[in-house]
Amino acid sequence: MNVSMVKEYSGESRRLELAKSSAFYRRIYSEVEEIGWERLLKLQDDLTSLSFRLMDKKGRAHILEITLDKTYPKCPPAVSADVPYNFNLEWPRNSSLRDVVRQFQEVHADKFVSHMDKLQDFWSTLDDIDRSLWVTNPKQPDLATSYRQINIGNDCYIMLSINASDPRALPECRFMGAYPKVNLLREIWRRRCKLWTKDKPFPINLACVLGIQLPQAQPVQKNEEQIECGICYAQNLPLDDELGTKSGSETDYKCENANCNRAFHSICLGDWLRSITTTRNFHGIRARFIHLAIYGRISGQQHGVSHVRRPAS
């Protein structure tokens, strides 16, 4: 094979590679458009990693993370969602990102019940526990966490594991504290667990079985108030080496508009603006401008940012 043939072969390979890459980019942009850009939370530069923020009927925010192979859609995406089990994705022929969102969020009686719909009772049960009882662990539970450690008084604690498939059922439990007290609580639980009924609220059932008045949820101290990011709805960024010094950090921007006063992670602001294909020249924008641009109070065109969409509230 002479030099000219090698160059011709190399050029043709490059053209084929660019054609495949272009087709992949067009497909992903089209499928994101179908889902809605306002739902997009993060988008990696090579379009192989996406995060969507989805809301359930109770107003809870859910993060759906999707990782794509370059052979997509032949190879199904890897999906990570805030559910208390592995997300099993159905991927028949001609599936798209829209089908991933549908399986997580939407209900189709003729095919399946979405993960989000069938877990409503589970999440509502945990919300009831968090509102009514003195939860000591986890301090900042996510929607995938199915356990709660509760202070039941007298220096004793109960660790409850809630069944995601049957959250109103008698939970698995473990008592913690001084041995004589814990031993007595175990015996009470064994004798009285038959009093548990699914038609009662979880906190009332727990108090009934233990035969005691449970301490109520403790008010959050001012210096412990959780300031959630107005974009990702989390107080802290995830622990990730790629985030460098920002790993696990709290919100670091706060809107100066008294009518808003929302907090943000600067990384989330940057990622959100970067995810909008028509956004340009946003580096160095101050928090006040970011708020005004996001909420449409000023024209983004004046600052090189066009068609800025408002994130879901």
mmCIF file of C-alpha atoms in Angstrom:
data_model
loop_
_atom_site.group_PDB
_atom_site.id
_atom_site.type_symbol
_atom_site.label_atom_id
_atom_site.label_comp_id
_atom_site.label_asym_id
_atom_site.label_seq_id
_atom_site.Cartn_x
_atom_site.Cartn_y
_atom_site.Cartn_z
ATOM 1 C CA MET A 1 0.000 0.000 0.000
ATOM 2 C CA ASN A 2 1.612 3.286 -1.120
ATOM 3 C CA VAL A 3 1.561 6.602 0.734
ATOM 4 C CA SER A 4 -1.302 8.077 -1.315
ATOM 5 C CA MET A 5 -3.489 5.048 -0.613
ATOM 6 C CA VAL A 6 -2.721 5.310 3.129
ATOM 7 C CA LYS A 7 -3.677 8.990 3.125
ATOM 8 C CA GLU A 8 -6.867 8.262 1.193
ATOM 9 C CA TYR A 9 -7.816 5.464 3.594
ATOM 10 C CA SER A 10 -7.057 7.686 6.608
ATOM 11 C CA GLY A 11 -9.155 10.515 5.174
ATOM 12 C CA GLU A 12 -12.076 8.209 4.467
ATOM 13 C CA SER A 13 -11.912 6.780 8.006
ATOM 14 C CA ARG A 14 -11.927 10.283 9.403
ATOM 15 C CA ARG A 15 -14.967 11.226 7.319
ATOM 16 C CA LEU A 16 -16.841 8.128 8.474
ATOM 17 C CA GLU A 17 -15.933 8.875 12.079
ATOM 18 C CA LEU A 18 -17.174 12.470 11.778
ATOM 19 C CA ALA A 19 -20.377 11.319 10.084
ATOM 20 C CA LYS A 20 -21.105 8.877 12.919
ATOM 21 C CA SER A 21 -20.293 11.520 15.532
ATOM 22 C CA SER A 22 -22.529 14.061 13.803
ATOM 23 C CA ALA A 23 -25.411 11.571 13.628
ATOM 24 C CA PHE A 24 -24.966 10.792 17.336
ATOM 25 C CA TYR A 25 -25.032 14.495 18.264
ATOM 26 C CA ARG A 26 -28.129 15.159 16.147
ATOM 27 C CA ARG A 27 -29.945 12.216 17.725
ATOM 28 C CA ILE A 28 -29.165 13.278 21.313
ATOM 29 C CA TYR A 29 -30.154 16.917 20.714
ATOM 30 C CA SER A 30 -33.385 15.755 19.094
ATOM 31 C CA GLU A 31 -34.225 13.372 21.947
ATOM 32 C CA VAL A 32 -33.466 15.994 24.617
ATOM 33 C CA GLU A 33 -35.725 18.411 22.737
ATOM 34 C CA GLU A 34 -38.469 15.779 22.859
ATOM 35 C CA ILE A 35 -38.131 15.458 26.648
ATOM 36 C CA GLY A 36 -37.794 19.221 27.183
ATOM 37 C CA TRP A 37 -34.677 21.337 27.688
ATOM 38 C CA GLU A 38 -36.226 22.779 30.850
ATOM 39 C CA ARG A 39 -35.880 19.323 32.431
ATOM 40 C CA LEU A 40 -32.187 18.992 31.548
ATOM 41 C CA LEU A 41 -29.932 19.518 34.553
ATOM 42 C CA LYS A 42 -26.498 18.582 33.205
ATOM 43 C CA LEU A 43 -25.063 17.650 29.825
ATOM 44 C CA GLN A 44 -21.492 16.480 29.304
ATOM 45 C CA ASP A 45 -19.552 18.055 26.435
ATOM 46 C CA ASP A 46 -19.440 14.804 24.437
ATOM 47 C CA LEU A 47 -23.177 14.206 25.139
ATOM 48 C CA THR A 48 -22.528 10.791 26.704
ATOM 49 C CA SER A 49 -23.733 11.809 30.164
ATOM 50 C CA LEU A 50 -27.011 13.589 30.918
ATOM 51 C CA SER A 51 -29.011 14.405 34.032
ATOM 52 C CA PHE A 52 -32.699 15.309 34.088
ATOM 53 C CA ARG A 53 -34.700 16.836 36.938
ATOM 54 C CA LEU A 54 -38.223 15.404 37.119
ATOM 55 C CA MET A 55 -41.037 16.377 39.475
ATOM 56 C CA ASP A 56 -43.559 13.937 40.943
ATOM 57 C CA LYS A 57 -47.185 14.697 41.775
ATOM 58 C CA LYS A 58 -46.250 15.615 45.358
ATOM 59 C CA GLY A 59 -43.728 18.218 44.207
ATOM 60 C CA ARG A 60 -40.609 16.185 45.003
ATOM 61 C CA ALA A 61 -37.626 16.733 42.714
ATOM 62 C CA HIS A 62 -35.957 13.598 41.301
ATOM 63 C CA ILE A 63 -32.625 13.378 39.497
ATOM 64 C CA LEU A 64 -32.340 10.863 36.660
ATOM 65 C CA GLU A 65 -28.761 10.300 35.471
ATOM 66 C CA ILE A 66 -28.186 8.656 32.087
ATOM 67 C CA THR A 67 -24.867 7.475 30.626
ATOM 68 C CA LEU A 68 -24.656 6.657 26.924
ATOM 69 C CA ASP A 69 -22.303 4.454 24.941
ATOM 70 C CA LYS A 70 -21.065 5.732 21.571
ATOM 71 C CA THR A 71 -23.024 2.872 19.978
ATOM 72 C CA TYR A 72 -26.285 4.292 21.369
ATOM 73 C CA PRO A 73 -29.112 3.464 20.710
ATOM 74 C CA LYS A 74 -27.954 -0.029 19.762
ATOM 75 C CA CYS A 75 -26.553 -0.368 23.280
ATOM 76 C CA PRO A 76 -29.026 0.650 26.051
ATOM 77 C CA PRO A 77 -28.023 3.509 28.369
ATOM 78 C CA ALA A 78 -26.911 3.042 31.969
ATOM 79 C CA VAL A 79 -29.447 4.681 34.297
ATOM 80 C CA SER A 80 -29.082 5.879 37.871
ATOM 81 C CA ALA A 81 -32.143 7.124 39.722
ATOM 82 C CA ASP A 82 -33.005 8.046 43.323
ATOM 83 C CA VAL A 83 -35.022 4.885 43.990
ATOM 84 C CA PRO A 84 -34.347 2.331 46.772
ATOM 85 C CA TYR A 85 -33.462 -0.450 44.322
ATOM 86 C CA ASN A 86 -31.706 -0.973 41.000
ATOM 87 C CA PHE A 87 -33.453 0.736 38.097
ATOM 88 C CA ASN A 88 -34.206 -2.057 35.605
ATOM 89 C CA LEU A 89 -34.599 -0.461 32.196
ATOM 90 C CA GLU A 90 -36.703 -2.021 29.455
ATOM 91 C CA TRP A 91 -35.035 -1.316 26.111
ATOM 92 C CA PRO A 92 -36.902 -2.712 23.099
ATOM 93 C CA ARG A 93 -35.915 -1.822 19.547
ATOM 94 C CA ASN A 94 -36.341 1.846 18.505
ATOM 95 C CA SER A 95 -36.251 3.054 22.144
ATOM 96 C CA SER A 96 -35.063 6.564 23.000
ATOM 97 C CA LEU A 97 -34.259 8.763 26.007
ATOM 98 C CA ARG A 98 -37.944 9.641 26.131
ATOM 99 C CA ASP A 99 -38.675 5.993 26.954
ATOM 100 C CA VAL A 100 -36.265 6.139 29.906
ATOM 101 C CA VAL A 101 -38.117 9.151 31.315
ATOM 102 C CA ARG A 102 -41.482 7.511 30.667
ATOM 103 C CA GLN A 103 -40.508 4.372 32.572
ATOM 104 C CA PHE A 104 -39.344 6.435 35.534
ATOM 105 C CA GLN A 105 -42.040 9.124 35.640
ATOM 106 C CA GLU A 106 -45.118 8.394 33.568
ATOM 107 C CA VAL A 107 -47.908 5.865 34.089
ATOM 108 C CA HIS A 108 -49.100 3.668 31.262
ATOM 109 C CA ALA A 109 -51.726 1.230 32.493
ATOM 110 C CA ASP A 110 -51.487 -0.938 29.396
ATOM 111 C CA LYS A 111 -47.747 -1.468 29.794
ATOM 112 C CA PHE A 112 -46.367 -0.722 33.234
ATOM 113 C CA VAL A 113 -46.600 1.445 36.321
ATOM 114 C CA SER A 114 -43.759 3.952 36.519
ATOM 115 C CA HIS A 115 -41.150 3.761 39.267
ATOM 116 C CA MET A 116 -42.142 7.236 40.423
ATOM 117 C CA ASP A 117 -45.816 6.308 40.732
ATOM 118 C CA LYS A 118 -45.406 3.019 42.588
ATOM 119 C CA LEU A 119 -43.064 4.614 45.129
ATOM 120 C CA GLN A 120 -45.384 7.475 46.108
ATOM 121 C CA ASP A 121 -46.660 5.641 49.201
ATOM 122 C CA PHE A 122 -43.078 4.773 50.207
ATOM 123 C CA TRP A 123 -41.906 8.394 49.954
ATOM 124 C CA SER A 124 -45.044 9.700 51.690
ATOM 125 C CA THR A 125 -44.448 7.293 54.582
ATOM 126 C CA LEU A 126 -40.883 8.543 55.001
ATOM 127 C CA ASP A 127 -42.083 12.153 54.795
ATOM 128 C CA ASP A 128 -44.546 11.398 57.607
ATOM 129 C CA ILE A 129 -41.745 9.918 59.728
ATOM 130 C CA ASP A 130 -39.460 12.899 59.092
ATOM 131 C CA ARG A 131 -42.189 15.404 59.988
ATOM 132 C CA SER A 132 -43.452 13.648 63.123
ATOM 133 C CA LEU A 133 -40.566 11.808 64.776
ATOM 134 C CA TRP A 134 -37.099 12.699 66.038
ATOM 135 C CA VAL A 135 -34.953 11.330 63.213
ATOM 136 C CA THR A 136 -31.251 11.315 64.103
ATOM 137 C CA ASN A 137 -29.912 9.512 61.030
ATOM 138 C CA PRO A 138 -29.646 10.210 58.162
ATOM 139 C CA LYS A 139 -29.412 13.952 58.668
ATOM 140 C CA GLN A 140 -30.045 14.696 54.992
ATOM 141 C CA PRO A 141 -31.913 11.682 53.592
ATOM 142 C CA ASP A 142 -32.277 11.268 49.857
ATOM 143 C CA LEU A 143 -35.169 9.603 48.074
ATOM 144 C CA ALA A 144 -33.249 6.327 47.709
ATOM 145 C CA THR A 145 -32.725 5.910 51.464
ATOM 146 C CA SER A 146 -35.131 3.414 53.033
ATOM 147 C CA TYR A 147 -34.027 3.503 56.689
ATOM 148 C CA ARG A 148 -34.502 5.906 59.598
ATOM 149 C CA GLN A 149 -32.834 5.982 63.014
ATOM 150 C CA ILE A 150 -35.256 7.483 65.541
ATOM 151 C CA ASN A 151 -34.718 8.785 69.055
ATOM 152 C CA ILE A 152 -37.443 7.122 71.145
ATOM 153 C CA GLY A 153 -36.351 8.686 74.441
ATOM 154 C CA ASN A 154 -34.556 7.428 77.538
ATOM 155 C CA ASP A 155 -31.259 7.342 75.594
ATOM 156 C CA CYS A 156 -32.611 4.649 73.278
ATOM 157 C CA TYR A 157 -32.914 4.556 69.508
ATOM 158 C CA ILE A 158 -34.699 2.387 66.970
ATOM 159 C CA MET A 159 -33.378 1.740 63.458
ATOM 160 C CA LEU A 160 -36.254 1.116 61.038
ATOM 161 C CA SER A 161 -35.982 -0.395 57.553
ATOM 162 C CA ILE A 162 -39.020 0.538 55.455
ATOM 163 C CA ASN A 163 -40.130 -1.927 52.794
ATOM 164 C CA ALA A 164 -40.336 0.036 49.525
ATOM 165 C CA SER A 165 -42.862 -2.441 48.109
ATOM 166 C CA ASP A 166 -45.065 -2.392 51.223
ATOM 167 C CA PRO A 167 -44.176 0.728 53.259
ATOM 168 C CA ARG A 168 -47.213 0.513 55.557
ATOM 169 C CA ALA A 169 -46.270 -2.979 56.760
ATOM 170 C CA LEU A 170 -44.533 -3.703 60.068
ATOM 171 C CA PRO A 171 -40.900 -2.659 59.443
ATOM 172 C CA GLU A 172 -37.744 -4.505 60.300
ATOM 173 C CA CYS A 173 -36.160 -2.871 63.339
ATOM 174 C CA ARG A 174 -33.099 -2.844 65.567
ATOM 175 C CA PHE A 175 -32.863 -1.199 68.980
ATOM 176 C CA MET A 176 -29.798 0.659 70.253
ATOM 177 C CA GLY A 177 -28.969 1.799 73.766
ATOM 178 C CA ALA A 178 -28.092 0.362 77.186
ATOM 179 C CA TYR A 179 -28.605 -3.408 77.247
ATOM 180 C CA PRO A 180 -31.327 -3.603 79.972
ATOM 181 C CA LYS A 181 -33.423 -0.933 78.226
ATOM 182 C CA VAL A 182 -32.922 -2.418 74.766
ATOM 183 C CA ASN A 183 -33.740 -5.910 75.986
ATOM 184 C CA LEU A 184 -37.027 -4.644 77.471
ATOM 185 C CA LEU A 185 -37.886 -2.824 74.210
ATOM 186 C CA ARG A 186 -37.238 -5.980 72.175
ATOM 187 C CA GLU A 187 -39.605 -7.943 74.407
ATOM 188 C CA ILE A 188 -42.294 -5.239 74.136
ATOM 189 C CA TRP A 189 -41.921 -5.215 70.343
ATOM 190 C CA ARG A 190 -42.212 -9.004 70.147
ATOM 191 C CA ARG A 191 -45.376 -9.067 72.264
ATOM 192 C CA ARG A 192 -47.139 -6.040 70.787
ATOM 193 C CA CYS A 193 -46.132 -6.084 67.089
ATOM 194 C CA LYS A 194 -49.512 -7.669 66.240
ATOM 195 C CA LEU A 195 -51.095 -4.284 67.088
ATOM 196 C CA TRP A 196 -49.551 -2.842 63.921
ATOM 197 C CA THR A 197 -52.189 -2.176 61.257
ATOM 198 C CA LYS A 198 -51.692 -0.761 57.751
ATOM 199 C CA ASP A 199 -54.620 1.651 58.002
ATOM 200 C CA LYS A 200 -52.905 3.773 60.687
ATOM 201 C CA PRO A 201 -50.224 6.413 60.077
ATOM 202 C CA PHE A 202 -46.698 5.107 60.631
ATOM 203 C CA PRO A 203 -45.847 7.275 63.712
ATOM 204 C CA ILE A 204 -49.099 6.262 65.470
ATOM 205 C CA ASN A 205 -48.430 2.593 64.766
ATOM 206 C CA LEU A 206 -44.919 2.873 66.181
ATOM 207 C CA ALA A 207 -46.099 4.586 69.380
ATOM 208 C CA CYS A 208 -48.886 2.000 69.762
ATOM 209 C CA VAL A 209 -46.561 -0.996 69.458
ATOM 210 C CA LEU A 210 -43.935 0.461 71.807
ATOM 211 C CA GLY A 211 -46.586 1.679 74.246
ATOM 212 C CA ILE A 212 -44.853 5.030 74.771
ATOM 213 C CA GLN A 213 -45.187 8.651 73.700
ATOM 214 C CA LEU A 214 -42.479 9.272 71.138
ATOM 215 C CA PRO A 215 -40.415 12.490 71.095
ATOM 216 C CA GLN A 216 -41.498 14.849 68.335
ATOM 217 C CA ALA A 217 -39.305 16.058 65.505
ATOM 218 C CA GLN A 218 -36.818 18.642 66.734
ATOM 219 C CA PRO A 219 -36.883 22.133 65.191
ATOM 220 C CA VAL A 220 -33.934 22.896 62.943
ATOM 221 C CA GLN A 221 -31.525 25.300 64.606
ATOM 222 C CA LYS A 222 -30.795 28.486 62.712
ATOM 223 C CA ASN A 223 -27.187 27.530 62.082
ATOM 224 C CA GLU A 224 -28.321 24.095 60.843
ATOM 225 C CA GLU A 225 -30.860 25.316 58.296
ATOM 226 C CA GLN A 226 -30.508 23.532 54.995
ATOM 227 C CA ILE A 227 -30.002 25.964 52.112
ATOM 228 C CA GLU A 228 -30.843 23.982 49.004
ATOM 229 C CA CYS A 229 -29.606 24.899 45.554
ATOM 230 C CA GLY A 230 -32.361 26.361 43.391
ATOM 231 C CA ILE A 231 -31.205 24.178 40.475
ATOM 232 C CA CYS A 232 -30.221 20.730 41.811
ATOM 233 C CA TYR A 233 -32.361 20.917 45.014
ATOM 234 C CA ALA A 234 -29.491 19.599 47.160
ATOM 235 C CA GLN A 235 -27.675 21.410 49.923
ATOM 236 C CA ASN A 236 -24.294 19.823 49.207
ATOM 237 C CA LEU A 237 -22.628 18.829 45.972
ATOM 238 C CA PRO A 238 -21.787 15.099 45.699
ATOM 239 C CA LEU A 239 -18.439 13.821 46.913
ATOM 240 C CA ASP A 240 -16.534 13.513 43.640
ATOM 241 C CA ASP A 241 -12.813 13.910 42.923
ATOM 242 C CA GLU A 242 -13.657 15.548 39.587
ATOM 243 C CA LEU A 243 -15.209 18.473 41.484
ATOM 244 C CA GLY A 244 -11.886 19.216 43.193
ATOM 245 C CA THR A 245 -12.240 21.699 46.055
ATOM 246 C CA LYS A 246 -15.965 21.979 45.327
ATOM 247 C CA SER A 247 -16.559 18.310 46.228
ATOM 248 C CA GLY A 248 -19.228 18.090 48.945
ATOM 249 C CA SER A 249 -19.431 21.892 49.185
ATOM 250 C CA GLU A 250 -22.542 23.847 50.119
ATOM 251 C CA THR A 251 -24.232 26.541 48.046
ATOM 252 C CA ASP A 252 -21.875 29.464 47.353
ATOM 253 C CA TYR A 253 -24.115 31.950 45.513
ATOM 254 C CA LYS A 254 -27.175 33.693 46.899
ATOM 255 C CA CYS A 255 -29.498 35.904 44.899
ATOM 256 C CA GLU A 256 -29.413 39.532 46.022
ATOM 257 C CA ASN A 257 -33.045 40.044 45.035
ATOM 258 C CA ALA A 258 -35.033 40.109 48.290
ATOM 259 C CA ASN A 259 -38.066 38.634 46.521
ATOM 260 C CA CYS A 260 -36.050 35.572 45.574
ATOM 261 C CA ASN A 261 -33.184 35.111 48.044
ATOM 262 C CA ARG A 262 -32.427 31.674 46.545
ATOM 263 C CA ALA A 263 -29.097 29.922 46.985
ATOM 264 C CA PHE A 264 -27.177 28.186 44.195
ATOM 265 C CA HIS A 265 -24.052 26.138 43.606
ATOM 266 C CA SER A 266 -21.890 28.076 41.155
ATOM 267 C CA ILE A 267 -21.119 24.768 39.425
ATOM 268 C CA CYS A 268 -24.840 24.102 38.928
ATOM 269 C CA LEU A 269 -25.344 27.567 37.474
ATOM 270 C CA GLY A 270 -22.489 27.044 35.057
ATOM 271 C CA ASP A 271 -23.621 23.547 34.061
ATOM 272 C CA TRP A 272 -27.213 24.686 33.580
ATOM 273 C CA LEU A 273 -26.251 27.606 31.363
ATOM 274 C CA ARG A 274 -23.815 25.416 29.429
ATOM 275 C CA SER A 275 -26.572 22.877 28.795
ATOM 276 C CA ILE A 276 -28.576 25.461 26.823
ATOM 277 C CA THR A 277 -27.341 25.281 23.254
ATOM 278 C CA THR A 278 -27.952 28.989 22.572
ATOM 279 C CA THR A 279 -26.152 30.256 25.686
ATOM 280 C CA ARG A 280 -22.892 32.121 25.057
ATOM 281 C CA ASN A 281 -20.374 34.209 26.973
ATOM 282 C CA PHE A 282 -21.658 33.662 30.500
ATOM 283 C CA HIS A 283 -18.319 33.350 32.282
ATOM 284 C CA GLY A 284 -17.898 35.863 35.089
ATOM 285 C CA ILE A 285 -21.588 36.744 35.326
ATOM 286 C CA ARG A 286 -22.504 37.964 38.791
ATOM 287 C CA ALA A 287 -25.164 36.252 40.895
ATOM 288 C CA ARG A 288 -27.601 39.136 40.352
ATOM 289 C CA PHE A 289 -27.368 38.872 36.576
ATOM 290 C CA ILE A 290 -27.645 35.066 36.685
ATOM 291 C CA HIS A 291 -30.906 35.368 38.604
ATOM 292 C CA LEU A 292 -32.254 38.011 36.252
ATOM 293 C CA ALA A 293 -31.237 36.027 33.184
ATOM 294 C CA ILE A 294 -32.717 32.771 34.504
ATOM 295 C CA TYR A 295 -35.992 34.360 35.549
ATOM 296 C CA GLY A 296 -36.343 36.575 32.508
ATOM 297 C CA ARG A 297 -36.146 39.957 34.259
ATOM 298 C CA ILE A 298 -33.667 41.303 31.674
ATOM 299 C CA SER A 299 -32.918 40.504 28.071
ATOM 300 C CA GLY A 300 -30.228 37.855 27.785
ATOM 301 C CA GLN A 301 -29.433 39.208 24.301
ATOM 302 C CA GLN A 302 -27.848 42.277 25.922
ATOM 303 C CA HIS A 303 -25.213 40.087 27.549
ATOM 304 C CA GLY A 304 -24.635 37.511 24.851
ATOM 305 C CA VAL A 305 -27.114 35.028 26.333
ATOM 306 C CA SER A 306 -30.068 34.306 24.071
ATOM 307 C CA HIS A 307 -33.270 32.370 24.719
ATOM 308 C CA VAL A 308 -32.461 31.640 28.340
ATOM 309 C CA ARG A 309 -35.078 29.280 29.731
ATOM 310 C CA ARG A 310 -36.327 29.346 33.292
ATOM 311 C CA PRO A 311 -35.533 26.188 35.310
ATOM 312 C CA ALA A 312 -38.433 24.247 36.760
ATOM 313 C CA SER A 313 -39.523 25.694 40.086
#
